[in-house]
PDB file of C-alpha atoms in Angstrom:
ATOM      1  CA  UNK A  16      43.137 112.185  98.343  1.00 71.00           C
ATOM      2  CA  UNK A  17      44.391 114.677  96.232  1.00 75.00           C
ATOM      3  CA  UNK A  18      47.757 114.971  99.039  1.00 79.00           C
ATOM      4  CA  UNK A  19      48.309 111.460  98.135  1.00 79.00           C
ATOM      5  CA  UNK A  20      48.685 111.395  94.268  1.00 78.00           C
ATOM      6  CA  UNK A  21      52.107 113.158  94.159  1.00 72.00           C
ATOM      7  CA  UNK A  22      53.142 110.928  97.076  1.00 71.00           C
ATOM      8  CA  UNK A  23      52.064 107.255  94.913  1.00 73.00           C
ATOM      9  CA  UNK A  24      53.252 108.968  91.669  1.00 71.00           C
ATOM     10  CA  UNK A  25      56.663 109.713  93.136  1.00 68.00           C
ATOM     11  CA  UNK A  26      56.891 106.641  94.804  1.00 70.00           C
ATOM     12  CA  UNK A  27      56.232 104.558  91.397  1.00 70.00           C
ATOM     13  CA  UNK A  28      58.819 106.924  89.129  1.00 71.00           C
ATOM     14  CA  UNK A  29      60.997 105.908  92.231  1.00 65.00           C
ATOM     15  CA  UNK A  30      60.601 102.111  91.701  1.00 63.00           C
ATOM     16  CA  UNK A  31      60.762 101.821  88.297  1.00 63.00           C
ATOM     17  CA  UNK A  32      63.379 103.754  87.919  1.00 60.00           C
ATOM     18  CA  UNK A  33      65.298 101.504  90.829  1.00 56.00           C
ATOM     19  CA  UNK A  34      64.089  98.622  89.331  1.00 57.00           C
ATOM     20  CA  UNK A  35      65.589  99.472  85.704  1.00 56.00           C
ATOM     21  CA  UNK A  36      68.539 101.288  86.220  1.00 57.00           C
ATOM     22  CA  UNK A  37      70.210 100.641  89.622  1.00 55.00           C
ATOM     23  CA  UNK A  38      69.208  96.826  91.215  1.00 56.00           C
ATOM     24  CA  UNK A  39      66.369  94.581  91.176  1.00 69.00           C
ATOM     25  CA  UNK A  40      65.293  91.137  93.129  1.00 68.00           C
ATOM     26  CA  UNK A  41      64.584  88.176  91.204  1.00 78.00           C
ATOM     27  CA  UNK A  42      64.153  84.544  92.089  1.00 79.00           C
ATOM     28  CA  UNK A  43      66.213  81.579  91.307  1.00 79.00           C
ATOM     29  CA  UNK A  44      63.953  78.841  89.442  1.00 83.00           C
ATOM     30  CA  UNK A  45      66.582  76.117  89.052  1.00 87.00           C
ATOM     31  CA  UNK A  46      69.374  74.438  90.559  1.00 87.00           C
ATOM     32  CA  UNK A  47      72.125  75.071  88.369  1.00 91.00           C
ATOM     33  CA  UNK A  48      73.906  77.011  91.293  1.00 90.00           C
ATOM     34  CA  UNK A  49      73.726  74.573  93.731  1.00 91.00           C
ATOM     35  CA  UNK A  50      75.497  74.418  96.406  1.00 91.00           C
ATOM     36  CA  UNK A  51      75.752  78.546  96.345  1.00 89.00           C
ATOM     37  CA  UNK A  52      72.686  79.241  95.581  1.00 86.00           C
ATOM     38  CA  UNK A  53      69.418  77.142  96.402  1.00 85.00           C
ATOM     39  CA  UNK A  54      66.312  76.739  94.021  1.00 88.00           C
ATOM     40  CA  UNK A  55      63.516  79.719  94.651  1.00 86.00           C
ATOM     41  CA  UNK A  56      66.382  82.055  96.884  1.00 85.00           C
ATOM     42  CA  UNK A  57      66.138  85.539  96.050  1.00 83.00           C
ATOM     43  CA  UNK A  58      68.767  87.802  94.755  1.00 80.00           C
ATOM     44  CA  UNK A  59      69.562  91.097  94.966  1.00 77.00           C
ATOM     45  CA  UNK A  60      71.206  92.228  91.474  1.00 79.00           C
ATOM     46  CA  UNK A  61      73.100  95.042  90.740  1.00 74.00           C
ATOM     47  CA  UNK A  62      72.305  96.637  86.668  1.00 72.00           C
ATOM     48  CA  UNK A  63      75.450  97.004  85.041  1.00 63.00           C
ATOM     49  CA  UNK A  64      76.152 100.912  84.081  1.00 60.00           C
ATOM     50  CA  UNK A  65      78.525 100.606  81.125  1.00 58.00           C
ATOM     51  CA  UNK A  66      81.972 101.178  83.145  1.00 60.00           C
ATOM     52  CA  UNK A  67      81.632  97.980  85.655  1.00 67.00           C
ATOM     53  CA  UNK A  68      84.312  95.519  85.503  1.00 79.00           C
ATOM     54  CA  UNK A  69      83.566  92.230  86.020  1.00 88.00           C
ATOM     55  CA  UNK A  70      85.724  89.821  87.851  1.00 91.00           C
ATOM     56  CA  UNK A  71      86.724  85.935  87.444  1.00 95.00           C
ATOM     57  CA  UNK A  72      83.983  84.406  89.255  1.00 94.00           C
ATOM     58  CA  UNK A  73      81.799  86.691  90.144  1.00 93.00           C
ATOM     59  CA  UNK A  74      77.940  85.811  89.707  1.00 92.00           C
ATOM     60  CA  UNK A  75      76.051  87.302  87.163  1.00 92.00           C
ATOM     61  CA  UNK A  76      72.407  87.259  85.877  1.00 89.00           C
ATOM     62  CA  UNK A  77      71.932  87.945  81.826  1.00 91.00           C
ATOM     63  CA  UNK A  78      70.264  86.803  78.530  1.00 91.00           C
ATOM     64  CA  UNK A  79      72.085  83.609  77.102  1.00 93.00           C
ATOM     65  CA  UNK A  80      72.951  82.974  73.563  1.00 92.00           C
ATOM     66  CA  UNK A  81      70.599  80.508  72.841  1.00 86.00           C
ATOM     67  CA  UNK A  82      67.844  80.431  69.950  1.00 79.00           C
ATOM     68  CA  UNK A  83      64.181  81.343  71.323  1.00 75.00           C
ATOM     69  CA  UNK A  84      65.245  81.661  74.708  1.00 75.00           C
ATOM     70  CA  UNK A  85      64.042  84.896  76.653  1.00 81.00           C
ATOM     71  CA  UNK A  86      64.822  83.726  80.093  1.00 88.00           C
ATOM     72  CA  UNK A  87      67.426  85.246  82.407  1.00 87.00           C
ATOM     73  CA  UNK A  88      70.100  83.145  83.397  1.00 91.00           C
ATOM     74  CA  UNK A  89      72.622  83.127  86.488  1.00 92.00           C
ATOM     75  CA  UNK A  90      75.886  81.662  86.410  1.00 94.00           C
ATOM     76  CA  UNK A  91      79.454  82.469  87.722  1.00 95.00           C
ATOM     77  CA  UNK A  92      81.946  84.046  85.447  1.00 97.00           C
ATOM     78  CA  UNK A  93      84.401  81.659  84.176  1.00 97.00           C
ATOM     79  CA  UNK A  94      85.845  83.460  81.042  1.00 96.00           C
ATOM     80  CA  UNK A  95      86.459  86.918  80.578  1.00 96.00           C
ATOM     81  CA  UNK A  96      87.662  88.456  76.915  1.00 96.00           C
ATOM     82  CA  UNK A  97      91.030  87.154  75.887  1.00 97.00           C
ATOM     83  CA  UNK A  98      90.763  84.026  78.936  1.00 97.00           C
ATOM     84  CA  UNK A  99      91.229  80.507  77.209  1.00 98.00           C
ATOM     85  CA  UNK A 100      89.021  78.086  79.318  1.00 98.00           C
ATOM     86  CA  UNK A 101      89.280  73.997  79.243  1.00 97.00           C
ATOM     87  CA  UNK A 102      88.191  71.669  81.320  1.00 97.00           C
ATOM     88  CA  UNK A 103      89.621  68.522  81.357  1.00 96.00           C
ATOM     89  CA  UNK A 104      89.903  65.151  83.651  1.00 95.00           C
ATOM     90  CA  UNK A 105      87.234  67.003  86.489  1.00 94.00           C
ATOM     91  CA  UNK A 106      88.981  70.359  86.874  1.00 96.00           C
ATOM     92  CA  UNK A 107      88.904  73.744  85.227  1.00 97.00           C
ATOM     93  CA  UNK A 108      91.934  75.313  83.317  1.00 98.00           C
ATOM     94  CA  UNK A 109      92.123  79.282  83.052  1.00 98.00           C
ATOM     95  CA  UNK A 110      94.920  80.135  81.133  1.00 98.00           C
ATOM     96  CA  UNK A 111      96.618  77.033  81.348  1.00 96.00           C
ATOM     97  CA  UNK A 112      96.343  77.047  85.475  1.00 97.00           C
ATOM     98  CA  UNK A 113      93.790  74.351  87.016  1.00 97.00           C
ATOM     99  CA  UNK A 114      91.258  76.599  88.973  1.00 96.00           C
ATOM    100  CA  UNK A 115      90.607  75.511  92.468  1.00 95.00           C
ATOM    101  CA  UNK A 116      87.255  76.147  92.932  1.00 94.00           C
ATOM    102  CA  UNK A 117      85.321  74.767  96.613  1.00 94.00           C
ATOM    103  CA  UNK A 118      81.632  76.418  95.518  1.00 93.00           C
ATOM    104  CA  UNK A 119      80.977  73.881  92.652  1.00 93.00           C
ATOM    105  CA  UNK A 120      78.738  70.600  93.958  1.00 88.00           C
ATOM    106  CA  UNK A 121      81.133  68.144  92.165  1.00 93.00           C
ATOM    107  CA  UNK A 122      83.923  67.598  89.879  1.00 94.00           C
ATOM    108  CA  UNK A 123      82.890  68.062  86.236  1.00 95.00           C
ATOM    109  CA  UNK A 124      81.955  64.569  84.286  1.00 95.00           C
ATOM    110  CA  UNK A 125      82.590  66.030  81.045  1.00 96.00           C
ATOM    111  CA  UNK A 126      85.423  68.062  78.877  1.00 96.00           C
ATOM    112  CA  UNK A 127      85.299  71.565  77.080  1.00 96.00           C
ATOM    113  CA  UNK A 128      87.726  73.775  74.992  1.00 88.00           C
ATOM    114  CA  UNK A 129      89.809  74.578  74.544  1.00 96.00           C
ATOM    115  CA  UNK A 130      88.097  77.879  73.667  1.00 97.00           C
ATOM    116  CA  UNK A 131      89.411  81.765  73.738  1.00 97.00           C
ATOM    117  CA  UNK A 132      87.125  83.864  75.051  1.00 97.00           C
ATOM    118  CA  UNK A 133      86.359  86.979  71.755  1.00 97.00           C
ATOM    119  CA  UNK A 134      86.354  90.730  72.589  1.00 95.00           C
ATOM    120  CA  UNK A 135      83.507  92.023  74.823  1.00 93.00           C
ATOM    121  CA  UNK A 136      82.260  88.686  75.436  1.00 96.00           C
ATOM    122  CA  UNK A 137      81.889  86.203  78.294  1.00 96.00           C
ATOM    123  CA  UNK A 138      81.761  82.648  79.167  1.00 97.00           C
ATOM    124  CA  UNK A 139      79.336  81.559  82.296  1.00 97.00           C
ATOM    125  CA  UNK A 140      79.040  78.165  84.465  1.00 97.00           C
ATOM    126  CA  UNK A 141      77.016  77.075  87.185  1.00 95.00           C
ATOM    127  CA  UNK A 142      78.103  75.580  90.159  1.00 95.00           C
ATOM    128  CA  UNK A 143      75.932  72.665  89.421  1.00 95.00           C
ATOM    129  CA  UNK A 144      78.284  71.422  86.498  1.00 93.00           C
ATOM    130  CA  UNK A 145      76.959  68.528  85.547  1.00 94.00           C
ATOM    131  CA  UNK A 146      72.891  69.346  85.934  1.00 93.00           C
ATOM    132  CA  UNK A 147      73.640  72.817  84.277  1.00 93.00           C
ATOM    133  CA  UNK A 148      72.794  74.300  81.255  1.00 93.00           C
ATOM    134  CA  UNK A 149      75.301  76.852  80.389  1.00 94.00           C
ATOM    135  CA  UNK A 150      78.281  77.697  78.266  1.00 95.00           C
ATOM    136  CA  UNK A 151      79.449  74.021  78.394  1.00 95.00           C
ATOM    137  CA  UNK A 152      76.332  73.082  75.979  1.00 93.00           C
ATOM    138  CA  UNK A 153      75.539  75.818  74.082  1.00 94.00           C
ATOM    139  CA  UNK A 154      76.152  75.794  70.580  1.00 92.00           C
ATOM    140  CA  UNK A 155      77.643  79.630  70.788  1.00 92.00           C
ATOM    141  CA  UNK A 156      79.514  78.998  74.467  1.00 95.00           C
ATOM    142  CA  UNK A 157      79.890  83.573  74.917  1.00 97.00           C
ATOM    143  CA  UNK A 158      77.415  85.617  76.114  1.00 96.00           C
ATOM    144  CA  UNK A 159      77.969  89.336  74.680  1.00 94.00           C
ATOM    145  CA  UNK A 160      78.195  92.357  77.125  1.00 91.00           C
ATOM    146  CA  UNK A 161      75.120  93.798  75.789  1.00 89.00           C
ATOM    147  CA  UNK A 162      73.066  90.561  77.340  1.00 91.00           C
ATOM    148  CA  UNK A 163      74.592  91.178  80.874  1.00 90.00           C
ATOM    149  CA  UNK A 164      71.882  92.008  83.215  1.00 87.00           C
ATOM    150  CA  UNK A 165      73.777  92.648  86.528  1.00 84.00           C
ATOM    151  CA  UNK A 166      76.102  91.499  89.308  1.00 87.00           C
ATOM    152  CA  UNK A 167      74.587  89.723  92.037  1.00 81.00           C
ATOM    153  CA  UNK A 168      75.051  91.896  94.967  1.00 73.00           C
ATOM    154  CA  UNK A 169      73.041  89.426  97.457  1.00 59.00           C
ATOM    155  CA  UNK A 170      71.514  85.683  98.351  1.00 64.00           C
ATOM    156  CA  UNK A 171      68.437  86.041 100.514  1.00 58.00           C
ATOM    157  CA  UNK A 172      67.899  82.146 101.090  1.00 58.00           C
ATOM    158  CA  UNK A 173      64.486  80.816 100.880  1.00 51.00           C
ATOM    159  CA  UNK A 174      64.277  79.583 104.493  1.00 47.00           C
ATOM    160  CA  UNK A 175      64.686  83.073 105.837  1.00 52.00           C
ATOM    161  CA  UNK A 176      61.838  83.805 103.624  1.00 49.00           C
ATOM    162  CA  UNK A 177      59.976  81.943 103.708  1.00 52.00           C
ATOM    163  CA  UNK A 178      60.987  80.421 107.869  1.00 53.00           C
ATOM    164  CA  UNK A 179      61.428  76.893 105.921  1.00 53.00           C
TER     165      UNK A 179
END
């Protein structure tokens, strides 16, 4: 027994310390990323050390601006500081330029913006437009650097999990 305790106390300084500073697996509870992402899929998710650069629609898991709310949120990144978004007649505008975009389930049903994006902040969608709770509806539409969680790296689909 006393070989073992090392090995298990290693082993959970190991995990936690994966689990809070380099990547961690969470599951999806809604569908505002459908089509990409299905309801209950798991994701692998990269922590953000302070020098990552995010890019235009990449997917991204972190705290929203939104009053007693404590839930992480995923969403693809839309706005990055200094972006103006709109959208406008179905169709995203970044900068002016419609933004063709095959990943979201339909054309959006309402209109937004136009808005700047501030300094060290960040505007988020879902792919799900119009069944989505995200920037779009939120009375504060940026979501500050310091309430990014991580990039997702990976999509582990439910049916592989689960053999659905």
């Amino acid at each position: 027994m006393k070989e073992w305790i090392p090995v298990l106390a290693l082993a959970l300084i190991l995990s936690l310390t994966i689990r809070s500073y380099v990547a961690e697996a969470m599951e999806v509870p809604s569908g505002s990323m459908l089509p990409t992402i299905q309801i209950h899929d798991r994701l692998v998710v990269e922590k953000l050390p302070w020098d990552v650069k995010l890019s235009f629609q990449d997917i991204v898991v972190f705290y929203p601006p939104v009053a007693n709310e404590d839930k992480r949120y995923v969403k693809r990144l839309i706005g990055l500081p200094g972006d103006t978004i709109e959208v406008k007649d179905g169709m995203l505008y970044r900068n002016g330029a419609a933004v063709d975009e095959p990943y979201i389930m339909e054309p959006m049903q309402y209109t937004f913006g136009p808005v700047e994006v501030p300094e060290e902040h960040y505007l988020f969608l879902g792919d799900n437009r119009n069944d989505s709770y995200d920037s779009h509806m939120w009375d504060t539409p940026f979501v500050s650097r310091d309430a990014l969680v991580g990039k997702v790296l990976f999509d582990i689909p439910t049916h592989l999990l689960y053999g659905e």
